[in-house]
PDB file of C-alpha atoms and ligand atoms in Angstrom:
ATOM      1  CA  UNK A  41      -0.306   0.044  -0.171  1.00 82.00           C
ATOM      2  CA  UNK A  42       0.914   3.253  -0.869  1.00 92.00           C
ATOM      3  CA  UNK A  43       1.401   6.051   2.034  1.00 97.00           C
ATOM      4  CA  UNK A  44      -1.987   7.625   3.205  1.00 98.00           C
ATOM      5  CA  UNK A  45      -1.606  11.818   2.875  1.00 98.00           C
ATOM      6  CA  UNK A  46      -4.129  13.551   4.614  1.00 98.00           C
ATOM      7  CA  UNK A  47      -5.234  17.553   3.503  1.00 98.00           C
ATOM      8  CA  UNK A  48      -8.067  19.207   4.116  1.00 98.00           C
ATOM      9  CA  UNK A  49      -8.939  22.835   5.981  1.00 98.00           C
ATOM     10  CA  UNK A  50      -7.525  23.791   9.584  1.00 97.00           C
ATOM     11  CA  UNK A  51     -10.047  21.887  11.922  1.00 96.00           C
ATOM     12  CA  UNK A  52     -11.165  19.027   9.384  1.00 97.00           C
ATOM     13  CA  UNK A  53      -9.400  16.480  12.069  1.00 96.00           C
ATOM     14  CA  UNK A  54      -6.340  15.527  10.021  1.00 98.00           C
ATOM     15  CA  UNK A  55      -4.246  15.141  13.358  1.00 95.00           C
ATOM     16  CA  UNK A  56      -6.931  12.807  15.277  1.00 97.00           C
ATOM     17  CA  UNK A  57      -7.397  10.726  11.945  1.00 98.00           C
ATOM     18  CA  UNK A  58      -4.247  10.326  11.364  1.00 98.00           C
ATOM     19  CA  UNK A  59      -3.517   8.883  14.825  1.00 98.00           C
ATOM     20  CA  UNK A  60      -6.234   6.313  14.457  1.00 98.00           C
ATOM     21  CA  UNK A  61      -4.859   5.303  10.988  1.00 98.00           C
ATOM     22  CA  UNK A  62      -1.479   5.448  12.226  1.00 98.00           C
ATOM     23  CA  UNK A  63      -2.483   2.931  15.299  1.00 98.00           C
ATOM     24  CA  UNK A  64      -4.641   0.797  13.010  1.00 97.00           C
ATOM     25  CA  UNK A  65      -1.808   0.245  10.326  1.00 97.00           C
ATOM     26  CA  UNK A  66       1.077   0.197  12.675  1.00 97.00           C
ATOM     27  CA  UNK A  67       2.512   3.157  10.534  1.00 98.00           C
ATOM     28  CA  UNK A  68       4.338   6.170  11.302  1.00 98.00           C
ATOM     29  CA  UNK A  69       2.312   9.227  11.758  1.00 98.00           C
ATOM     30  CA  UNK A  70       4.107  12.298  10.095  1.00 98.00           C
ATOM     31  CA  UNK A  71       2.746  15.651  10.865  1.00 98.00           C
ATOM     32  CA  UNK A  72       4.216  18.260   8.450  1.00 98.00           C
ATOM     33  CA  UNK A  73       3.717  21.250  10.820  1.00 98.00           C
ATOM     34  CA  UNK A  74       5.262  19.696  13.885  1.00 98.00           C
ATOM     35  CA  UNK A  75       8.675  18.645  11.645  1.00 98.00           C
ATOM     36  CA  UNK A  76       8.633  22.319  10.570  1.00 98.00           C
ATOM     37  CA  UNK A  77       8.527  23.275  14.069  1.00 98.00           C
ATOM     38  CA  UNK A  78      11.073  20.963  15.167  1.00 98.00           C
ATOM     39  CA  UNK A  79      13.642  21.733  12.050  1.00 98.00           C
ATOM     40  CA  UNK A  80      13.029  25.272  12.714  1.00 97.00           C
ATOM     41  CA  UNK A  81      12.726  25.519  16.308  1.00 98.00           C
ATOM     42  CA  UNK A  82       9.868  28.089  16.140  1.00 97.00           C
ATOM     43  CA  UNK A  83       6.377  27.904  16.553  1.00 97.00           C
ATOM     44  CA  UNK A  84       3.976  28.101  13.093  1.00 97.00           C
ATOM     45  CA  UNK A  85       2.759  31.522  14.759  1.00 96.00           C
ATOM     46  CA  UNK A  86       6.224  33.069  14.949  1.00 97.00           C
ATOM     47  CA  UNK A  87       7.391  31.754  11.387  1.00 97.00           C
ATOM     48  CA  UNK A  88       4.577  33.582   9.880  1.00 97.00           C
ATOM     49  CA  UNK A  89       4.908  36.909  11.940  1.00 96.00           C
ATOM     50  CA  UNK A  90       8.555  36.876  11.811  1.00 97.00           C
ATOM     51  CA  UNK A  91       9.084  35.528   8.675  1.00 97.00           C
ATOM     52  CA  UNK A  92       5.866  36.103   6.772  1.00 97.00           C
ATOM     53  CA  UNK A  93       3.741  33.591   4.752  1.00 97.00           C
ATOM     54  CA  UNK A  94       5.716  33.432   1.539  1.00 97.00           C
ATOM     55  CA  UNK A  95       8.624  32.136   3.626  1.00 98.00           C
ATOM     56  CA  UNK A  96       6.664  29.302   5.478  1.00 98.00           C
ATOM     57  CA  UNK A  97       5.140  28.110   2.440  1.00 98.00           C
ATOM     58  CA  UNK A  98       8.753  27.639   0.864  1.00 98.00           C
ATOM     59  CA  UNK A  99       9.664  25.948   4.124  1.00 98.00           C
ATOM     60  CA  UNK A 100       6.659  23.683   3.927  1.00 98.00           C
ATOM     61  CA  UNK A 101       7.418  22.622   0.564  1.00 98.00           C
ATOM     62  CA  UNK A 102      10.536  21.544   1.418  1.00 98.00           C
ATOM     63  CA  UNK A 103       9.492  19.922   4.196  1.00 98.00           C
ATOM     64  CA  UNK A 104       6.878  18.075   2.157  1.00 98.00           C
ATOM     65  CA  UNK A 105       9.398  17.085   0.028  1.00 98.00           C
ATOM     66  CA  UNK A 106      11.514  15.589   2.712  1.00 98.00           C
ATOM     67  CA  UNK A 107       8.661  13.638   4.512  1.00 98.00           C
ATOM     68  CA  UNK A 108       7.231  12.434   0.749  1.00 98.00           C
ATOM     69  CA  UNK A 109      10.787  10.309   0.774  1.00 97.00           C
ATOM     70  CA  UNK A 110       9.177   7.795   3.724  1.00 97.00           C
ATOM     71  CA  UNK A 111       7.390   5.071   3.479  1.00 96.00           C
ATOM     72  CA  UNK A 112       4.499   3.041   5.065  1.00 96.00           C
ATOM     73  CA  UNK A 113       3.535   6.226   6.938  1.00 98.00           C
ATOM     74  CA  UNK A 114       0.547   8.501   7.039  1.00 98.00           C
ATOM     75  CA  UNK A 115       1.847  12.041   5.924  1.00 98.00           C
ATOM     76  CA  UNK A 116      -0.475  14.782   7.472  1.00 98.00           C
ATOM     77  CA  UNK A 117      -0.134  17.793   5.993  1.00 98.00           C
ATOM     78  CA  UNK A 118      -1.050  21.606   6.991  1.00 98.00           C
ATOM     79  CA  UNK A 119      -4.443  22.862   5.678  1.00 98.00           C
ATOM     80  CA  UNK A 120      -2.551  25.361   3.183  1.00 98.00           C
ATOM     81  CA  UNK A 121      -0.254  22.766   1.895  1.00 98.00           C
ATOM     82  CA  UNK A 122      -2.361  22.206  -1.603  1.00 98.00           C
ATOM     83  CA  UNK A 123      -2.039  25.077  -2.619  1.00 98.00           C
ATOM     84  CA  UNK A 124       1.293  24.614  -4.356  1.00 98.00           C
ATOM     85  CA  UNK A 125       0.642  22.443  -7.667  1.00 98.00           C
ATOM     86  CA  UNK A 126       4.266  21.255  -6.923  1.00 98.00           C
ATOM     87  CA  UNK A 127       3.266  19.887  -3.582  1.00 98.00           C
ATOM     88  CA  UNK A 128       0.302  18.258  -4.784  1.00 98.00           C
ATOM     89  CA  UNK A 129       2.583  16.242  -7.459  1.00 98.00           C
ATOM     90  CA  UNK A 130       5.339  15.551  -4.890  1.00 98.00           C
ATOM     91  CA  UNK A 131       2.634  14.107  -2.356  1.00 98.00           C
ATOM     92  CA  UNK A 132       0.848  12.107  -5.157  1.00 97.00           C
ATOM     93  CA  UNK A 133       3.821  10.413  -6.200  1.00 97.00           C
ATOM     94  CA  UNK A 134       4.257   9.404  -2.271  1.00 97.00           C
ATOM     95  CA  UNK A 135       0.789   8.279  -1.588  1.00 97.00           C
ATOM     96  CA  UNK A 136      -2.745   8.518  -2.184  1.00 97.00           C
ATOM     97  CA  UNK A 137      -4.230  11.906  -1.454  1.00 98.00           C
ATOM     98  CA  UNK A 138      -7.362  12.080   1.142  1.00 98.00           C
ATOM     99  CA  UNK A 139      -9.005  15.352   2.091  1.00 98.00           C
ATOM    100  CA  UNK A 140     -10.983  15.595   5.066  1.00 98.00           C
ATOM    101  CA  UNK A 141     -13.893  18.286   4.865  1.00 98.00           C
ATOM    102  CA  UNK A 142     -15.971  19.962   7.250  1.00 97.00           C
ATOM    103  CA  UNK A 143     -18.809  22.749   7.536  1.00 97.00           C
ATOM    104  CA  UNK A 144     -17.284  26.284   8.319  1.00 97.00           C
ATOM    105  CA  UNK A 145     -19.395  26.204  11.537  1.00 97.00           C
ATOM    106  CA  UNK A 146     -17.720  22.865  12.964  1.00 96.00           C
ATOM    107  CA  UNK A 147     -14.228  24.092  11.921  1.00 97.00           C
ATOM    108  CA  UNK A 148     -15.097  27.170  13.895  1.00 95.00           C
ATOM    109  CA  UNK A 149     -16.158  25.286  16.802  1.00 94.00           C
ATOM    110  CA  UNK A 150     -12.899  22.679  16.332  1.00 92.00           C
ATOM    111  CA  UNK A 151     -10.334  25.674  15.939  1.00 93.00           C
ATOM    112  CA  UNK A 152     -12.175  28.774  18.029  1.00 81.00           C
ATOM    113  CA  UNK A 153     -10.365  28.075  21.251  1.00 75.00           C
ATOM    114  CA  UNK A 154      -6.951  27.610  19.820  1.00 74.00           C
ATOM    115  CA  UNK A 155      -4.712  30.525  19.061  1.00 83.00           C
ATOM    116  CA  UNK A 156      -2.212  28.752  17.280  1.00 88.00           C
ATOM    117  CA  UNK A 157      -3.271  29.639  13.500  1.00 92.00           C
ATOM    118  CA  UNK A 158      -2.221  32.860  12.653  1.00 93.00           C
ATOM    119  CA  UNK A 159      -4.824  32.562   9.570  1.00 95.00           C
ATOM    120  CA  UNK A 160      -7.444  32.736  11.678  1.00 93.00           C
ATOM    121  CA  UNK A 161      -6.734  35.401  13.596  1.00 91.00           C
ATOM    122  CA  UNK A 162      -9.565  38.058  12.649  1.00 90.00           C
ATOM    123  CA  UNK A 163     -12.296  40.161  13.833  1.00 90.00           C
ATOM    124  CA  UNK A 164     -14.780  37.641  12.589  1.00 93.00           C
ATOM    125  CA  UNK A 165     -13.573  34.077  12.440  1.00 93.00           C
ATOM    126  CA  UNK A 166     -16.419  32.485  10.968  1.00 95.00           C
ATOM    127  CA  UNK A 167     -16.308  34.626   7.899  1.00 96.00           C
ATOM    128  CA  UNK A 168     -12.668  34.199   7.473  1.00 96.00           C
ATOM    129  CA  UNK A 169     -12.736  30.612   7.543  1.00 97.00           C
ATOM    130  CA  UNK A 170     -15.546  31.074   4.819  1.00 98.00           C
ATOM    131  CA  UNK A 171     -13.563  33.167   2.717  1.00 97.00           C
ATOM    132  CA  UNK A 172     -10.459  30.931   2.876  1.00 98.00           C
ATOM    133  CA  UNK A 173     -12.534  27.709   2.177  1.00 98.00           C
ATOM    134  CA  UNK A 174     -14.319  29.627  -0.887  1.00 98.00           C
ATOM    135  CA  UNK A 175     -10.845  30.307  -2.481  1.00 98.00           C
ATOM    136  CA  UNK A 176      -9.591  26.892  -1.619  1.00 98.00           C
ATOM    137  CA  UNK A 177     -12.347  24.686  -2.191  1.00 97.00           C
ATOM    138  CA  UNK A 178     -10.933  23.881  -5.824  1.00 97.00           C
ATOM    139  CA  UNK A 179      -7.132  23.096  -4.287  1.00 98.00           C
ATOM    140  CA  UNK A 180      -8.777  20.551  -2.105  1.00 98.00           C
ATOM    141  CA  UNK A 181     -11.050  18.863  -4.708  1.00 97.00           C
ATOM    142  CA  UNK A 182      -7.805  17.709  -6.253  1.00 97.00           C
ATOM    143  CA  UNK A 183      -7.344  15.299  -3.502  1.00 98.00           C
ATOM    144  CA  UNK A 184      -8.025  11.269  -4.681  1.00 97.00           C
ATOM    145  CA  UNK A 185     -10.609  10.830  -2.074  1.00 97.00           C
ATOM    146  CA  UNK A 186     -12.946  13.342  -0.217  1.00 97.00           C
ATOM    147  CA  UNK A 187     -14.517  12.241   2.977  1.00 97.00           C
ATOM    148  CA  UNK A 188     -16.937  14.235   4.880  1.00 96.00           C
ATOM    149  CA  UNK A 189     -16.085  14.129   8.351  1.00 96.00           C
ATOM    150  CA  UNK A 190     -19.003  15.868   9.388  1.00 93.00           C
ATOM    151  CA  UNK A 191     -21.380  12.796  10.809  1.00 85.00           C
ATOM    152  CA  UNK A 192     -18.171  10.481  11.983  1.00 92.00           C
ATOM    153  CA  UNK A 193     -16.017   9.296  14.626  1.00 96.00           C
ATOM    154  CA  UNK A 194     -12.257  10.033  14.037  1.00 97.00           C
ATOM    155  CA  UNK A 195     -12.335   5.991  13.942  1.00 97.00           C
ATOM    156  CA  UNK A 196     -14.781   5.248  11.370  1.00 97.00           C
ATOM    157  CA  UNK A 197     -13.288   8.153   9.165  1.00 98.00           C
ATOM    158  CA  UNK A 198      -9.692   6.035   9.654  1.00 98.00           C
ATOM    159  CA  UNK A 199     -11.594   2.489   8.777  1.00 97.00           C
ATOM    160  CA  UNK A 200     -13.286   4.005   5.479  1.00 96.00           C
ATOM    161  CA  UNK A 201      -9.952   5.618   4.341  1.00 97.00           C
ATOM    162  CA  UNK A 202      -7.957   2.255   4.662  1.00 96.00           C
ATOM    163  CA  UNK A 203     -11.139   0.269   2.634  1.00 95.00           C
ATOM    164  CA  UNK A 204     -10.901   3.112  -0.175  1.00 94.00           C
ATOM    165  CA  UNK A 205      -7.361   3.416  -0.244  1.00 92.00           C
ATOM    166  CA  UNK A 206      -6.782  -0.446  -0.560  1.00 86.00           C
ATOM    167  CA  UNK A 207      -8.765  -0.207  -4.102  1.00 78.00           C
ATOM    168  CA  UNK A 208      -6.940   2.825  -5.250  1.00 75.00           C
ATOM    169  CA  UNK A 209      -3.345   1.057  -3.978  1.00 67.00           C
TER     170      UNK A 209
HETATM  171  C1  LIG B 362      -2.429  26.551   7.424  1.00 50.05           C
HETATM  172  C2  LIG B 362      -3.144  25.570   8.544  1.00 50.05           C
HETATM  173  C3  LIG B 362      -1.945  25.007   9.390  1.00 50.05           C
HETATM  174  C4  LIG B 362      -1.087  25.887   9.491  1.00 50.05           C
HETATM  175  C5  LIG B 362      -0.834  27.003   9.178  1.00 50.05           C
HETATM  176  C6  LIG B 362      -1.252  27.372   7.857  1.00 50.05           C
HETATM  177  C7  LIG B 362      -3.017  27.046   6.548  1.00 50.05           C
HETATM  178  O1  LIG B 362      -1.961  23.492   9.909  1.00 50.05           O
HETATM  179  O2  LIG B 362       0.121  24.874   8.410  1.00 50.05           O
HETATM  180  O3  LIG B 362      -1.242  27.737  10.029  1.00 50.05           O
HETATM  181  O4  LIG B 362      -2.932  27.865   5.586  1.00 50.05           O
HETATM  182  O5  LIG B 362      -4.414  26.631   6.368  1.00 50.05           O
HETATM  183  P1  LIG B 362      -3.438  22.868  10.391  1.00 50.05           P
HETATM  184  O6  LIG B 362      -4.223  22.725   8.951  1.00 50.05           O
HETATM  185  O7  LIG B 362      -2.770  21.824  10.911  1.00 50.05           O
HETATM  186  O8  LIG B 362      -3.875  24.048  11.334  1.00 50.05           O
END
């Protein structure tokens, strides 16, 4: 089986579903943001505020390239990773791309209390989420498999992913 690559907007459950997949398959879970934080010794907030988003995106692309070389892995990407076609090409070479989706309201509930997402620092967070989702929807659609996380637990979503990935590997 090829790697499983999780994409999707912030708060769609990539980390939780990634953990389930990792436990179920006994594969390593690689979180691209966590790898960036470890390697740069800076938080995502500091990377955005001190270096700016374009530099963060370059670092993200380099990290995606590095982790894509791993085998038998679940690769969980940041919500903006799909904005660069180059990232999608590298990730598709490495694995099956699964995009998790949720409604703006659910995303707000899941991300609201967390201030570690620089792009969601806005007066009206729901509007900001809707605006970003609208801009990004065509990018998220490029995934091989799209799964609505709304009605399901991370465990059920992970089971569905494994079932569907089997047929595409
Ligand atoms: C981002 C999503 C974040 C992180 C950064 C930018 C985005 O990751 O990479 O704050 O552009 O959507 P999560 O999706 O894991 O929150």
